[in-house]
């Protein structure tokens, strides 16, 4: 491996051992990760049962990990199906009084729905060219496996910690964060949570997160419209059936429009003559709502086409024109909420689910607003745009921004550990994604994702997208999601160094803070 820098002799030996241990267990890690991915653990709280508040998929993946933890000799806890933990050391002898002084690596085992556009089955993982493909590989089952393998590595060395170490795995990170809200409210927060569900180097700021239903009038063509599978995923497919038109007329109109737009539209005649029906289907580029760069919302593609071609009438036309305008960029330019600051960057806006309900269309917006922007101003602009066409705001859920000062000693120490392994001079980063750090007091976000633009000048290699993954695919929440095993190894080594350093220096909290000695 690339020689780490600014490490002690003891740390160098530890990292050498970790490097060898990972390589010896590489194929086992691939197998364990694939087994997790093959469980379709989409969180669903629509029919909760005792011990299973998030549906059969989450319950199944929890049970699988609990069995594997027992096989590896670790104790574990099931928090009534909301979350589970796996604890190190394997024996609790002499540590009972110290579990209120723990370090918890926090991840999640729930995933977003499959979505559209996959070239392979989403829940049948496979390895090729050093990557594993499948839903949840990057977000966030790869991280969960790395966390669990860290416990195994430390156990193999009988490594001694000042603070007990555990892995805490949730079942509703992709939906409500109710998993860790439950754990914190009923069992208390970890002494120090390190959330392994973000990009490297260290994430110290997260934008505010608004989930907003905007309800607008619609006509008969949109009454049964449905697009999108998850609030926080960019829709990759959208389709509508138009009645009383024929495919020839529609194609003739489309031929007058921008070819770059029209190439993403497929027209299928469903009947003959003027009384027939035509389906228009749009193809976008899926992605994560918080990281929209490179994605393309298929709902916008469809309604921009319908609006330019004047293929809708009445309330349908008004609603369609509104969507074409509102969704023209993923940064809120069309709804007048565009905003940017130096701390967190640009506000993002995603219409992740759009559903017709009778004579109304419900547009669910996932908005990640900048740290210095107010939720009130965002909601005011959305309400103004909706009211102009006879609409209104529906359900609203707001999660305030997360921020830890970049000079916090914990941030500086974890950055130093990242730099030591990767050969960088990194700075803390902000992002639009929301993690469990929003609901766990005192939490820090630390990897394991490598996103180009966040990590520059590394001497240790970072994986490039594999050639067999089509352009525009492969992202978390997108089709053909993948993770690099070599990147997971880098994360493993960074965590080995970062967690052992954090363990040595964390002190007992004073006045609600966690200073370093």
Short mmCIF file of C-alpha atoms in Angstrom, two decimals:
data_model
loop_
_atom_site.label_atom_id
_atom_site.label_comp_id
_atom_site.label_asym_id
_atom_site.label_seq_id
_atom_site.Cartn_x
_atom_site.Cartn_y
_atom_site.Cartn_z
CA UNK A 1 0.00 0.00 0.00
CA UNK A 2 1.02 3.66 -0.26
CA UNK A 3 3.07 4.41 2.85
CA UNK A 4 1.08 6.44 5.39
CA UNK A 5 2.53 9.74 6.54
CA UNK A 6 2.61 11.47 9.92
CA UNK A 7 2.02 8.28 11.88
CA UNK A 8 3.85 6.83 14.85
CA UNK A 9 5.78 3.57 14.67
CA UNK A 10 2.99 1.88 16.61
CA UNK A 11 0.37 3.22 14.19
CA UNK A 12 2.44 2.12 11.20
CA UNK A 13 2.51 -1.45 12.54
CA UNK A 14 -1.24 -1.28 13.15
CA UNK A 15 -1.90 -0.10 9.59
CA UNK A 16 0.40 -2.75 8.11
CA UNK A 17 -1.50 -5.42 10.05
CA UNK A 18 -4.83 -3.95 8.91
CA UNK A 19 -3.68 -3.94 5.28
CA UNK A 20 -2.70 -7.61 5.44
CA UNK A 21 -5.85 -8.59 7.35
CA UNK A 22 -8.13 -6.90 4.82
CA UNK A 23 -6.45 -8.60 1.87
CA UNK A 24 -6.76 -11.97 3.60
CA UNK A 25 -10.50 -11.37 4.10
CA UNK A 26 -11.23 -9.54 0.82
CA UNK A 27 -13.28 -12.29 -0.81
CA UNK A 28 -15.14 -12.92 2.42
CA UNK A 29 -16.06 -9.23 2.52
CA UNK A 30 -17.40 -9.44 -1.04
CA UNK A 31 -19.51 -12.45 -0.09
CA UNK A 32 -20.85 -10.84 3.08
CA UNK A 33 -21.67 -7.61 1.25
CA UNK A 34 -23.42 -9.51 -1.54
CA UNK A 35 -25.50 -11.41 1.00
CA UNK A 36 -26.67 -8.10 2.48
CA UNK A 37 -27.44 -6.59 -0.92
CA UNK A 38 -29.51 -9.62 -1.90
CA UNK A 39 -31.96 -8.76 0.89
CA UNK A 40 -34.35 -6.11 -0.44
CA UNK A 41 -34.40 -4.10 2.77
CA UNK A 42 -36.54 -1.17 1.63
CA UNK A 43 -37.88 0.52 4.76
CA UNK A 44 -41.68 0.43 4.94
CA UNK A 45 -43.52 1.67 8.02
CA UNK A 46 -47.00 1.34 6.52
CA UNK A 47 -47.86 -1.83 8.45
CA UNK A 48 -45.66 -1.97 11.56
CA UNK A 49 -45.64 -5.04 13.76
CA UNK A 50 -44.00 -5.65 17.13
CA UNK A 51 -40.28 -6.05 16.54
CA UNK A 52 -40.70 -5.10 12.89
CA UNK A 53 -41.62 -1.42 12.52
CA UNK A 54 -40.05 -1.13 9.07
CA UNK A 55 -41.34 -4.18 7.23
CA UNK A 56 -40.12 -7.64 6.34
CA UNK A 57 -37.06 -6.54 4.36
CA UNK A 58 -35.49 -4.56 7.19
CA UNK A 59 -36.39 -7.28 9.68
CA UNK A 60 -34.73 -9.87 7.43
CA UNK A 61 -31.49 -7.93 7.05
CA UNK A 62 -31.33 -7.28 10.80
CA UNK A 63 -31.80 -10.98 11.53
CA UNK A 64 -29.07 -11.85 9.04
CA UNK A 65 -26.55 -9.51 10.65
CA UNK A 66 -27.47 -10.67 14.15
CA UNK A 67 -26.78 -14.26 13.10
CA UNK A 68 -23.45 -13.33 11.53
CA UNK A 69 -22.43 -11.34 14.61
CA UNK A 70 -23.09 -14.41 16.75
CA UNK A 71 -21.08 -16.55 14.33
CA UNK A 72 -18.15 -14.14 14.73
CA UNK A 73 -18.44 -14.27 18.51
CA UNK A 74 -19.88 -10.81 19.16
CA UNK A 75 -22.74 -9.83 21.39
CA UNK A 76 -25.51 -7.75 19.90
CA UNK A 77 -28.67 -5.87 20.81
CA UNK A 78 -31.97 -5.64 18.94
CA UNK A 79 -33.69 -2.33 19.67
CA UNK A 80 -37.22 -3.62 18.97
CA UNK A 81 -36.59 -3.73 15.24
CA UNK A 82 -35.72 -0.04 14.93
CA UNK A 83 -31.99 -0.69 14.98
CA UNK A 84 -29.42 -3.25 16.09
CA UNK A 85 -25.92 -3.02 17.44
CA UNK A 86 -22.86 -5.29 17.50
CA UNK A 87 -20.40 -4.74 20.35
CA UNK A 88 -16.65 -4.97 20.87
CA UNK A 89 -15.09 -6.45 22.90
CA UNK A 90 -16.77 -9.77 22.33
CA UNK A 91 -16.87 -10.26 26.09
CA UNK A 92 -18.40 -7.62 28.34
CA UNK A 93 -16.26 -8.66 31.29
CA UNK A 94 -15.19 -5.58 33.22
CA UNK A 95 -16.86 -3.17 30.81
CA UNK A 96 -20.47 -3.02 32.02
CA UNK A 97 -19.97 0.35 33.68
CA UNK A 98 -18.34 1.81 30.55
CA UNK A 99 -21.09 1.45 27.95
CA UNK A 100 -22.18 5.02 28.62
CA UNK A 101 -18.72 6.03 27.41
CA UNK A 102 -18.79 4.27 24.04
CA UNK A 103 -17.76 5.09 20.50
CA UNK A 104 -20.43 4.00 18.01
CA UNK A 105 -19.90 3.57 14.28
CA UNK A 106 -23.35 4.40 12.93
CA UNK A 107 -24.60 3.12 9.58
CA UNK A 108 -27.86 1.79 8.14
CA UNK A 109 -29.11 -1.33 6.40
CA UNK A 110 -32.26 0.05 4.76
CA UNK A 111 -32.09 1.06 1.10
CA UNK A 112 -34.13 3.09 -1.35
CA UNK A 113 -36.43 1.20 -3.75
CA UNK A 114 -34.99 -0.34 -6.90
CA UNK A 115 -36.19 2.37 -9.28
CA UNK A 116 -35.89 2.29 -13.06
CA UNK A 117 -33.11 1.79 -15.57
CA UNK A 118 -31.16 -1.13 -14.14
CA UNK A 119 -29.14 -3.28 -16.54
CA UNK A 120 -28.98 -6.05 -13.93
CA UNK A 121 -31.31 -7.16 -11.13
CA UNK A 122 -30.96 -4.64 -8.32
CA UNK A 123 -31.07 -7.20 -5.53
CA UNK A 124 -28.79 -9.83 -7.08
CA UNK A 125 -25.32 -8.55 -6.28
CA UNK A 126 -22.30 -9.49 -8.37
CA UNK A 127 -18.61 -8.64 -8.43
CA UNK A 128 -16.82 -7.57 -11.59
CA UNK A 129 -13.59 -5.68 -12.21
CA UNK A 130 -13.09 -4.97 -8.53
CA UNK A 131 -16.54 -3.55 -7.81
CA UNK A 132 -19.76 -4.96 -6.39
CA UNK A 133 -22.98 -3.92 -8.14
CA UNK A 134 -26.40 -3.85 -6.49
CA UNK A 135 -28.83 -1.65 -4.61
CA UNK A 136 -27.27 -0.49 -1.36
CA UNK A 137 -23.64 -1.29 -2.20
CA UNK A 138 -22.62 2.35 -1.88
CA UNK A 139 -25.49 3.53 0.34
CA UNK A 140 -24.89 2.09 2.78
CA UNK A 141 -24.31 -1.66 3.09
CA UNK A 142 -20.69 -1.42 1.96
CA UNK A 143 -20.03 0.91 4.88
CA UNK A 144 -21.90 -1.38 7.28
CA UNK A 145 -19.73 -4.34 6.28
CA UNK A 146 -16.56 -2.30 6.69
CA UNK A 147 -17.71 -1.28 10.18
CA UNK A 148 -18.39 -4.91 11.13
CA UNK A 149 -15.08 -6.07 9.69
CA UNK A 150 -13.33 -3.41 11.79
CA UNK A 151 -14.66 -5.13 14.90
CA UNK A 152 -13.38 -8.45 13.59
CA UNK A 153 -9.95 -7.00 12.88
CA UNK A 154 -9.64 -5.43 16.31
CA UNK A 155 -10.84 -8.67 17.88
CA UNK A 156 -8.19 -10.65 15.99
CA UNK A 157 -5.52 -8.46 17.62
CA UNK A 158 -7.28 -8.31 21.00
CA UNK A 159 -6.90 -4.56 20.63
CA UNK A 160 -7.58 -2.66 23.85
CA UNK A 161 -9.77 0.46 23.77
CA UNK A 162 -10.35 3.07 26.45
CA UNK A 163 -13.93 3.34 25.20
CA UNK A 164 -16.10 0.34 24.28
CA UNK A 165 -16.66 0.21 20.53
CA UNK A 166 -19.86 -0.81 18.78
CA UNK A 167 -21.50 -0.74 15.37
CA UNK A 168 -25.02 0.71 15.42
CA UNK A 169 -27.16 -0.10 12.37
CA UNK A 170 -30.49 1.57 11.62
CA UNK A 171 -33.49 0.61 9.52
CA UNK A 172 -35.02 3.94 8.46
CA UNK A 173 -32.22 6.28 7.44
CA UNK A 174 -33.56 6.60 3.91
CA UNK A 175 -37.02 7.60 5.13
CA UNK A 176 -37.60 9.29 8.48
CA UNK A 177 -34.49 8.82 10.65
CA UNK A 178 -37.00 7.40 13.11
CA UNK A 179 -34.68 4.47 13.80
CA UNK A 180 -32.05 6.49 15.63
CA UNK A 181 -34.63 8.89 17.02
CA UNK A 182 -36.10 5.84 18.76
CA UNK A 183 -32.73 4.59 20.00
CA UNK A 184 -31.66 7.98 21.36
CA UNK A 185 -35.05 8.63 22.95
CA UNK A 186 -35.40 5.22 24.59
CA UNK A 187 -31.84 4.02 25.17
CA UNK A 188 -29.73 7.17 25.11
CA UNK A 189 -27.21 8.50 22.61
CA UNK A 190 -23.73 7.07 22.13
CA UNK A 191 -21.00 8.96 23.97
CA UNK A 192 -19.42 9.61 20.56
CA UNK A 193 -21.18 8.64 17.35
CA UNK A 194 -19.12 8.45 14.17
CA UNK A 195 -21.57 8.27 11.28
CA UNK A 196 -20.15 6.23 8.40
CA UNK A 197 -22.69 7.38 5.81
CA UNK A 198 -21.15 10.42 4.15
CA UNK A 199 -18.34 11.39 1.81
CA UNK A 200 -14.76 11.62 2.99
CA UNK A 201 -12.79 13.50 4.24
CA UNK A 202 -15.02 14.72 7.14
CA UNK A 203 -18.50 16.17 6.70
CA UNK A 204 -19.12 19.01 9.14
CA UNK A 205 -22.15 20.70 7.56
CA UNK A 206 -25.39 19.36 6.12
CA UNK A 207 -28.06 21.44 4.50
CA UNK A 208 -31.53 21.69 5.95
CA UNK A 209 -33.98 19.14 4.58
CA UNK A 210 -37.55 19.96 3.62
CA UNK A 211 -40.05 17.36 2.44
CA UNK A 212 -42.97 19.29 0.98
CA UNK A 213 -46.12 18.26 -0.85
CA UNK A 214 -47.23 20.87 -3.38
CA UNK A 215 -50.82 20.21 -4.50
CA UNK A 216 -52.09 21.76 -7.73
CA UNK A 217 -55.29 21.40 -9.81
CA UNK A 218 -55.18 18.86 -12.62
CA UNK A 219 -57.43 17.62 -15.40
CA UNK A 220 -58.39 14.16 -16.64
CA UNK A 221 -55.08 13.29 -18.33
CA UNK A 222 -53.11 13.76 -15.10
CA UNK A 223 -55.67 12.20 -12.77
CA UNK A 224 -53.91 8.84 -12.93
CA UNK A 225 -50.37 10.10 -13.43
CA UNK A 226 -47.63 8.48 -11.36
CA UNK A 227 -43.85 8.88 -11.46
CA UNK A 228 -40.99 8.30 -9.06
CA UNK A 229 -40.31 5.68 -6.41
CA UNK A 230 -38.58 7.60 -3.61
CA UNK A 231 -38.61 11.18 -2.37
CA UNK A 232 -34.84 11.35 -2.31
CA UNK A 233 -34.19 9.75 -5.71
CA UNK A 234 -34.28 11.56 -9.05
CA UNK A 235 -36.91 9.81 -11.22
CA UNK A 236 -35.40 8.05 -14.20
CA UNK A 237 -38.71 7.31 -15.94
CA UNK A 238 -42.05 9.05 -16.39
CA UNK A 239 -44.94 8.28 -18.73
CA UNK A 240 -48.39 9.59 -19.58
CA UNK A 241 -51.23 8.34 -21.75
CA UNK A 242 -52.95 10.96 -23.92
CA UNK A 243 -56.43 10.23 -25.22
CA UNK A 244 -58.06 11.29 -28.45
CA UNK A 245 -54.81 11.70 -30.38
CA UNK A 246 -52.76 9.50 -32.66
CA UNK A 247 -49.07 8.73 -32.74
CA UNK A 248 -48.56 10.25 -36.17
CA UNK A 249 -49.76 13.67 -35.05
CA UNK A 250 -47.69 13.53 -31.87
CA UNK A 251 -44.53 12.55 -33.73
CA UNK A 252 -45.10 15.33 -36.25
CA UNK A 253 -45.26 17.90 -33.45
CA UNK A 254 -42.26 16.46 -31.64
CA UNK A 255 -40.15 16.71 -34.78
CA UNK A 256 -40.33 20.50 -34.45
CA UNK A 257 -38.77 20.49 -30.97
CA UNK A 258 -35.20 20.36 -29.68
CA UNK A 259 -33.72 16.99 -30.75
CA UNK A 260 -31.79 16.70 -27.46
CA UNK A 261 -35.09 16.80 -25.60
CA UNK A 262 -37.07 14.61 -27.97
CA UNK A 263 -34.46 11.83 -28.07
CA UNK A 264 -35.46 11.07 -24.49
CA UNK A 265 -39.13 10.62 -25.46
CA UNK A 266 -40.68 7.43 -26.78
CA UNK A 267 -44.10 7.53 -28.45
CA UNK A 268 -46.30 4.44 -28.57
CA UNK A 269 -49.66 4.36 -30.30
CA UNK A 270 -52.28 2.51 -28.26
CA UNK A 271 -55.14 2.80 -30.71
CA UNK A 272 -55.98 3.98 -34.20
CA UNK A 273 -57.53 7.14 -35.51
CA UNK A 274 -58.40 10.34 -33.71
CA UNK A 275 -60.11 8.40 -30.95
CA UNK A 276 -56.99 6.42 -30.12
CA UNK A 277 -54.51 6.86 -27.30
CA UNK A 278 -50.80 7.57 -27.26
CA UNK A 279 -48.29 6.90 -24.51
CA UNK A 280 -45.35 9.24 -24.13
CA UNK A 281 -42.57 7.90 -21.95
CA UNK A 282 -39.56 9.93 -20.88
CA UNK A 283 -36.14 8.67 -19.83
CA UNK A 284 -34.02 10.68 -17.44
CA UNK A 285 -30.87 9.95 -15.45
CA UNK A 286 -31.41 8.68 -11.93
CA UNK A 287 -29.43 9.86 -8.95
CA UNK A 288 -29.54 11.04 -5.35
CA UNK A 289 -31.68 14.10 -4.63
CA UNK A 290 -28.93 15.63 -2.51
CA UNK A 291 -26.30 15.23 -5.24
CA UNK A 292 -28.18 16.07 -8.47
CA UNK A 293 -25.13 16.84 -10.58
CA UNK A 294 -25.23 14.59 -13.64
CA UNK A 295 -28.82 13.49 -13.08
CA UNK A 296 -31.87 14.46 -15.13
CA UNK A 297 -35.42 14.34 -13.82
CA UNK A 298 -37.62 12.37 -16.22
CA UNK A 299 -40.68 14.24 -14.92
CA UNK A 300 -39.20 17.49 -16.20
CA UNK A 301 -38.29 15.87 -19.55
CA UNK A 302 -41.87 14.70 -19.99
CA UNK A 303 -43.65 17.90 -19.03
CA UNK A 304 -41.22 20.17 -20.84
CA UNK A 305 -41.99 18.15 -23.96
CA UNK A 306 -45.74 18.23 -23.37
CA UNK A 307 -45.64 21.97 -22.72
CA UNK A 308 -43.58 22.82 -25.80
CA UNK A 309 -45.73 20.56 -27.97
CA UNK A 310 -48.99 21.93 -26.51
CA UNK A 311 -50.33 18.40 -26.08
CA UNK A 312 -52.28 19.12 -22.89
CA UNK A 313 -55.40 21.21 -22.35
CA UNK A 314 -57.11 23.09 -19.54
CA UNK A 315 -56.00 22.30 -15.99
CA UNK A 316 -53.67 19.61 -17.33
CA UNK A 317 -51.88 22.19 -19.47
CA UNK A 318 -51.55 24.61 -16.56
CA UNK A 319 -50.15 21.92 -14.27
CA UNK A 320 -47.82 20.65 -16.98
CA UNK A 321 -46.46 24.12 -17.70
CA UNK A 322 -45.87 24.66 -13.99
CA UNK A 323 -43.87 21.45 -13.67
CA UNK A 324 -41.85 22.28 -16.77
CA UNK A 325 -40.93 25.63 -15.22
CA UNK A 326 -40.47 24.51 -11.61
CA UNK A 327 -38.21 21.58 -12.45
CA UNK A 328 -36.05 23.17 -15.15
CA UNK A 329 -32.99 22.99 -12.89
CA UNK A 330 -32.31 20.93 -9.76
CA UNK A 331 -31.35 24.10 -7.88
CA UNK A 332 -34.73 25.77 -7.42
CA UNK A 333 -34.39 28.40 -10.14
CA UNK A 334 -37.91 27.65 -11.36
CA UNK A 335 -39.48 28.02 -7.92
CA UNK A 336 -37.45 31.08 -6.87
CA UNK A 337 -35.74 29.24 -3.99
CA UNK A 338 -32.27 29.22 -5.59
CA UNK A 339 -29.67 30.12 -2.97
CA UNK A 340 -26.02 29.48 -2.18
CA UNK A 341 -23.62 30.16 0.65
CA UNK A 342 -19.95 29.55 1.34
CA UNK A 343 -20.66 27.08 4.14
CA UNK A 344 -22.84 24.57 2.31
CA UNK A 345 -23.09 25.51 -1.36
CA UNK A 346 -26.23 25.54 -3.50
CA UNK A 347 -29.74 24.67 -2.43
CA UNK A 348 -31.08 21.65 -4.34
CA UNK A 349 -34.64 20.72 -5.25
CA UNK A 350 -36.00 17.37 -6.45
CA UNK A 351 -39.51 16.29 -7.38
CA UNK A 352 -39.02 12.66 -6.40
CA UNK A 353 -42.63 11.48 -6.48
CA UNK A 354 -45.51 12.94 -8.50
CA UNK A 355 -48.98 11.40 -8.20
CA UNK A 356 -52.39 12.23 -9.64
CA UNK A 357 -55.19 12.12 -7.06
CA UNK A 358 -58.57 12.80 -8.61
CA UNK A 359 -58.62 16.37 -9.84
CA UNK A 360 -55.31 17.23 -8.18
CA UNK A 361 -51.64 16.51 -8.74
CA UNK A 362 -49.41 16.03 -5.70
CA UNK A 363 -45.76 16.94 -6.26
CA UNK A 364 -43.46 15.80 -3.48
CA UNK A 365 -40.39 18.02 -3.27
CA UNK A 366 -37.19 16.96 -1.53
CA UNK A 367 -35.33 20.22 -0.87
CA UNK A 368 -31.88 20.52 0.69
CA UNK A 369 -31.58 24.18 1.65
CA UNK A 370 -28.34 25.97 2.41
CA UNK A 371 -27.23 26.34 6.03
CA UNK A 372 -27.81 30.12 6.06
CA UNK A 373 -31.15 29.94 4.21
CA UNK A 374 -34.40 29.76 6.18
CA UNK A 375 -37.01 27.06 5.71
CA UNK A 376 -39.67 29.76 6.09
CA UNK A 377 -38.46 31.62 3.00
CA UNK A 378 -38.38 28.41 0.97
CA UNK A 379 -41.93 27.49 1.97
CA UNK A 380 -43.15 31.01 1.24
CA UNK A 381 -41.84 30.90 -2.33
CA UNK A 382 -43.29 27.43 -2.94
CA UNK A 383 -46.66 28.55 -1.60
CA UNK A 384 -46.63 31.62 -3.86
CA UNK A 385 -45.93 29.54 -6.95
CA UNK A 386 -48.63 27.02 -6.06
CA UNK A 387 -51.25 29.67 -5.27
CA UNK A 388 -50.74 31.37 -8.64
CA UNK A 389 -52.33 28.35 -10.31
CA UNK A 390 -54.89 27.58 -7.61
CA UNK A 391 -52.70 25.21 -5.61
CA UNK A 392 -51.51 24.95 -2.03
CA UNK A 393 -48.92 23.36 0.20
CA UNK A 394 -49.73 20.02 1.80
CA UNK A 395 -47.70 18.09 4.35
CA UNK A 396 -44.40 19.68 5.35
CA UNK A 397 -41.52 18.08 7.25
CA UNK A 398 -38.41 20.08 8.10
CA UNK A 399 -35.07 18.90 9.43
CA UNK A 400 -32.80 21.77 10.42
CA UNK A 401 -29.25 22.06 9.09
CA UNK A 402 -26.41 20.24 10.82
CA UNK A 403 -23.16 22.07 11.53
CA UNK A 404 -19.97 21.43 13.50
CA UNK A 405 -17.21 24.02 13.39
CA UNK A 406 -14.35 22.93 11.15
CA UNK A 407 -11.92 23.81 13.96
CA UNK A 408 -13.53 21.30 16.33
CA UNK A 409 -10.65 19.12 17.65
CA UNK A 410 -12.47 15.93 16.63
CA UNK A 411 -12.79 17.21 13.07
CA UNK A 412 -9.12 18.11 12.93
CA UNK A 413 -8.06 14.75 14.32
CA UNK A 414 -10.15 12.71 11.87
CA UNK A 415 -8.94 14.88 8.99
CA UNK A 416 -5.39 14.12 10.07
CA UNK A 417 -6.13 10.40 9.99
CA UNK A 418 -7.61 10.70 6.51
CA UNK A 419 -4.60 12.69 5.30
CA UNK A 420 -2.18 10.16 6.79
CA UNK A 421 -3.66 7.27 4.78
CA UNK A 422 -4.57 9.13 1.59
CA UNK A 423 -1.61 11.52 1.35
CA UNK A 424 -3.82 14.59 1.15
CA UNK A 425 -4.22 17.95 2.85
CA UNK A 426 -7.99 17.77 3.08
CA UNK A 427 -10.56 20.14 4.50
CA UNK A 428 -13.95 19.46 6.03
CA UNK A 429 -16.80 19.45 3.53
CA UNK A 430 -20.51 20.25 3.45
CA UNK A 431 -23.20 18.31 1.61
CA UNK A 432 -26.91 18.19 0.94
CA UNK A 433 -27.33 14.63 2.14
CA UNK A 434 -28.81 14.13 5.58
CA UNK A 435 -27.47 11.46 7.92
CA UNK A 436 -28.19 10.13 11.39
CA UNK A 437 -26.01 12.97 12.72
CA UNK A 438 -29.16 15.10 12.57
CA UNK A 439 -30.77 13.08 15.36
CA UNK A 440 -27.79 11.80 17.36
CA UNK A 441 -26.31 14.49 19.61
CA UNK A 442 -22.61 15.22 19.21
CA UNK A 443 -22.22 13.02 16.11
CA UNK A 444 -19.48 13.40 13.50
CA UNK A 445 -19.77 12.29 9.84
CA UNK A 446 -16.68 10.45 8.59
CA UNK A 447 -16.76 8.70 5.19
CA UNK A 448 -16.68 6.17 3.67
CA UNK A 449 -17.56 7.61 0.26
CA UNK A 450 -14.99 8.95 -2.18
CA UNK A 451 -16.55 11.66 -4.35
CA UNK A 452 -14.34 13.40 -6.86
CA UNK A 453 -14.20 17.08 -6.07
CA UNK A 454 -14.27 16.40 -2.35
CA UNK A 455 -10.93 14.55 -2.37
CA UNK A 456 -8.10 16.12 -4.36
CA UNK A 457 -4.41 15.26 -4.64
CA UNK A 458 -4.57 11.83 -3.02
CA UNK A 459 -1.48 9.66 -3.41
CA UNK A 460 -3.57 6.56 -2.72
CA UNK A 461 -5.69 5.56 -5.71
CA UNK A 462 -9.44 6.23 -5.79
CA UNK A 463 -11.59 4.09 -8.07
CA UNK A 464 -12.94 5.49 -11.33
CA UNK A 465 -16.35 4.42 -12.64
CA UNK A 466 -16.00 0.98 -14.25
CA UNK A 467 -16.33 0.89 -18.01
CA UNK A 468 -19.12 -1.70 -17.93
CA UNK A 469 -21.40 0.74 -16.04
CA UNK A 470 -23.22 2.97 -18.53
CA UNK A 471 -22.64 6.71 -18.40
CA UNK A 472 -25.08 8.40 -16.06
CA UNK A 473 -25.56 5.26 -13.97
CA UNK A 474 -23.91 3.80 -10.92
CA UNK A 475 -24.67 6.47 -8.32
CA UNK A 476 -26.18 5.91 -4.88
CA UNK A 477 -29.98 5.84 -5.32
CA UNK A 478 -29.43 5.43 -9.06
CA UNK A 479 -29.51 2.44 -11.38
CA UNK A 480 -26.54 0.03 -11.36
CA UNK A 481 -25.25 1.33 -8.02
CA UNK A 482 -21.73 0.08 -7.31
CA UNK A 483 -18.92 0.26 -4.79
CA UNK A 484 -15.20 -0.36 -5.22
CA UNK A 485 -13.63 -2.97 -2.95
CA UNK A 486 -10.34 -1.08 -3.05
CA UNK A 487 -12.14 2.08 -1.92
CA UNK A 488 -13.68 0.09 0.94
CA UNK A 489 -10.17 -1.03 1.85
CA UNK A 490 -9.00 2.59 1.95
CA UNK A 491 -11.95 3.42 4.20
CA UNK A 492 -11.09 0.43 6.41
CA UNK A 493 -7.54 1.70 6.92
CA UNK A 494 -8.68 5.27 7.54
CA UNK A 495 -11.11 4.03 10.18
CA UNK A 496 -8.48 1.85 11.85
CA UNK A 497 -6.30 4.91 12.34
CA UNK A 498 -9.06 7.43 13.00
CA UNK A 499 -10.98 5.39 15.56
CA UNK A 500 -7.90 4.36 17.53
CA UNK A 501 -6.74 7.97 17.66
CA UNK A 502 -10.19 9.17 18.70
CA UNK A 503 -10.32 6.51 21.41
CA UNK A 504 -7.02 7.68 22.89
CA UNK A 505 -7.98 11.34 23.12
CA UNK A 506 -11.72 11.56 23.81
CA UNK A 507 -12.39 12.78 27.34
CA UNK A 508 -15.44 12.71 29.60
CA UNK A 509 -17.96 15.30 28.38
CA UNK A 510 -18.04 18.65 30.15
CA UNK A 511 -21.08 20.95 29.87
CA UNK A 512 -22.41 19.10 26.86
CA UNK A 513 -19.16 19.15 24.89
CA UNK A 514 -16.72 16.41 23.99
CA UNK A 515 -13.25 17.97 24.11
CA UNK A 516 -10.06 16.26 23.15
CA UNK A 517 -7.19 15.98 25.60
#
